[in-house]
mmCIF file of C-alpha atoms in Angstrom:
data_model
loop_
_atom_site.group_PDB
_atom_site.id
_atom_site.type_symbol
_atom_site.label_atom_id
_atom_site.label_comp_id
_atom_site.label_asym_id
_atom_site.label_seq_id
_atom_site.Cartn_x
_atom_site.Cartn_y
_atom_site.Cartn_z
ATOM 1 C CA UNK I 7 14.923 -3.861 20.757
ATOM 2 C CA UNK I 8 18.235 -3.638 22.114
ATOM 3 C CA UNK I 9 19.220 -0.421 24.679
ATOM 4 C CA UNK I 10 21.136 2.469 22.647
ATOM 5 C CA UNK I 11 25.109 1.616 23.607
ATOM 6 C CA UNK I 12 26.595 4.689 25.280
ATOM 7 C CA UNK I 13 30.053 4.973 23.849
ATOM 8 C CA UNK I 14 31.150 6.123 20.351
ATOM 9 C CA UNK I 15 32.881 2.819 19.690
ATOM 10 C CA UNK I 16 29.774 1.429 20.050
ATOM 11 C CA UNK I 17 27.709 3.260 18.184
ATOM 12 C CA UNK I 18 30.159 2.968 15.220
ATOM 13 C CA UNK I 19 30.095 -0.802 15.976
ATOM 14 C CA UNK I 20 26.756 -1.259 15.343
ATOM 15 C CA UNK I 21 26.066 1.246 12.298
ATOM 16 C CA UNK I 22 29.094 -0.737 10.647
ATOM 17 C CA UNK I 23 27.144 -4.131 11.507
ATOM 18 C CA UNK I 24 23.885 -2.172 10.058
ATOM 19 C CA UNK I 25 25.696 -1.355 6.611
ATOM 20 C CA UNK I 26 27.347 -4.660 5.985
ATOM 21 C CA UNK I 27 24.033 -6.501 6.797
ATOM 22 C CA UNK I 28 22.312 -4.153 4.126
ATOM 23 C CA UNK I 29 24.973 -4.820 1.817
ATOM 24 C CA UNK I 30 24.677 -8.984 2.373
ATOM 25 C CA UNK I 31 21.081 -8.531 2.090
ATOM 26 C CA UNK I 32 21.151 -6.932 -1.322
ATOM 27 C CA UNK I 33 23.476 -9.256 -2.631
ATOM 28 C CA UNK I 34 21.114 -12.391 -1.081
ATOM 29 C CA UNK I 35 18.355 -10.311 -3.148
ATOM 30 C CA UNK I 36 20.385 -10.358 -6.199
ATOM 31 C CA UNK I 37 21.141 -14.208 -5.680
ATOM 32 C CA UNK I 38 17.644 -15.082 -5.288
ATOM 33 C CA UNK I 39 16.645 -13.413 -8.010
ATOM 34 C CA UNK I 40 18.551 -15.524 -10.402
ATOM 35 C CA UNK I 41 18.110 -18.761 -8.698
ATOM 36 C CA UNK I 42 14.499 -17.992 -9.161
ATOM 37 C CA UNK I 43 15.182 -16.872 -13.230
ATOM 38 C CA UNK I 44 17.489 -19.927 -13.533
ATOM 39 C CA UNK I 45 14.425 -22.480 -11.828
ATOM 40 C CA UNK I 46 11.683 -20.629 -13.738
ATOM 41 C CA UNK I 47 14.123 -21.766 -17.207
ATOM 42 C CA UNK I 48 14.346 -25.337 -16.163
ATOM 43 C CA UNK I 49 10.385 -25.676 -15.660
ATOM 44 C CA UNK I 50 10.054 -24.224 -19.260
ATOM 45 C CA UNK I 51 12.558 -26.653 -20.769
ATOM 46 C CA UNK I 52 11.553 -29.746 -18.862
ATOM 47 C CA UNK I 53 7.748 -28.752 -19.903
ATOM 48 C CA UNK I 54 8.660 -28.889 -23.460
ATOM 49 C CA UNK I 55 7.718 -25.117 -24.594
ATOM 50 C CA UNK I 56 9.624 -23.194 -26.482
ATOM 51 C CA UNK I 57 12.273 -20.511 -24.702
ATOM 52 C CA UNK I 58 10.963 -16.922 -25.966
ATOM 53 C CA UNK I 59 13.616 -14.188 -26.032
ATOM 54 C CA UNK I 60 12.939 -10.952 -23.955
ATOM 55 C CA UNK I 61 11.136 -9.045 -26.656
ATOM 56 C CA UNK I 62 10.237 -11.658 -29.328
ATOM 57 C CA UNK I 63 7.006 -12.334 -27.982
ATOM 58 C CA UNK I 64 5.530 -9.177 -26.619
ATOM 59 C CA UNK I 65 5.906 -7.001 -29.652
ATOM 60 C CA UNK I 66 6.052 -3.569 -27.689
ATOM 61 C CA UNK I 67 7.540 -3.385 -24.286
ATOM 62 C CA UNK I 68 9.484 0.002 -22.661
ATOM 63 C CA UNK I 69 13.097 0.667 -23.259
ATOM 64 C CA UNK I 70 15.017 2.123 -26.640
ATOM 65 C CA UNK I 71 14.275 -1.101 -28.120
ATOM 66 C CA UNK I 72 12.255 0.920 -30.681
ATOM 67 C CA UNK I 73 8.948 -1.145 -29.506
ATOM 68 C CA UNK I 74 7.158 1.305 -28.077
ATOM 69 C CA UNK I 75 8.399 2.789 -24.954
ATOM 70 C CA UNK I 76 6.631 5.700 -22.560
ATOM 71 C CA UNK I 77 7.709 8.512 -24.983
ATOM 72 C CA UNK I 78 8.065 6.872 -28.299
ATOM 73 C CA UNK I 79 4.280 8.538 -29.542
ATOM 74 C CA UNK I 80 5.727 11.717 -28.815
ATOM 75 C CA UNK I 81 9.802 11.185 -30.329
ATOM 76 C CA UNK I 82 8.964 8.259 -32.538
ATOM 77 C CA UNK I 83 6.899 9.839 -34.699
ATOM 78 C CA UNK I 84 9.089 12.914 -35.353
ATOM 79 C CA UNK I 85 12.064 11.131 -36.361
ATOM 80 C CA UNK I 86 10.295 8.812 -39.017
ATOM 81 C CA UNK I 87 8.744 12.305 -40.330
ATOM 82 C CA UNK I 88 12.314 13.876 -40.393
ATOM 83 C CA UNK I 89 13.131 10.506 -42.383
ATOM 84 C CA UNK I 90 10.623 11.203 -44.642
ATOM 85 C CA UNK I 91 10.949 14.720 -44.936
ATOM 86 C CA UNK I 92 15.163 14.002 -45.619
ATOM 87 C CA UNK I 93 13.932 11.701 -48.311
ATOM 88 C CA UNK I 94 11.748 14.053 -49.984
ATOM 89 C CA UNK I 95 14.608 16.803 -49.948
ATOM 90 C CA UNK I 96 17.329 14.260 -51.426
ATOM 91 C CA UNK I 97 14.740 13.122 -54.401
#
């Protein structure tokens, strides 16, 4: 580790180096990420398989994709019976 500088300009000096490297980092995280997405694509199509969309293949999944997310037993169910009950009122 390196000694703690002793002057304010210093101090600033490095917390600005700190933040910027943070910043480059997340960026280089971002990158990666996609180079890996992008590679992982190519091996599917040079195997041959067929390219699945996100939520073709699973069926459920979380988000408000209607498939069956964390609270969709508790919310789900009460909208399709307010449907229902709508339904009932409009026959």
């Amino acid at each position: 580790m390196c000694p703690p500088p002793q002057d304010l300009e210093a101090v600033l000096d490095v917390f600005n180096i700190t933040l910027c490297i943070c910043d480059l980092e997340a960026v280089l995280d971002v990158f990666n990420i996609t180079l890996v997405r992008q590679q992982a694509h190519m091996e599917v199509v040079r195997s041959g398989q067929k390219v699945v969309g996100k939520k073709a293949a699973g069926g459920g999944g979380g988000g408000g994709g209607g498939g069956g997310g964390f609270f969709s037993s508790l919310f789900g169910r009460k909208a399709k019976k307010e449907v229902q009950e709508e339904n009932k009122e409009s026959k």
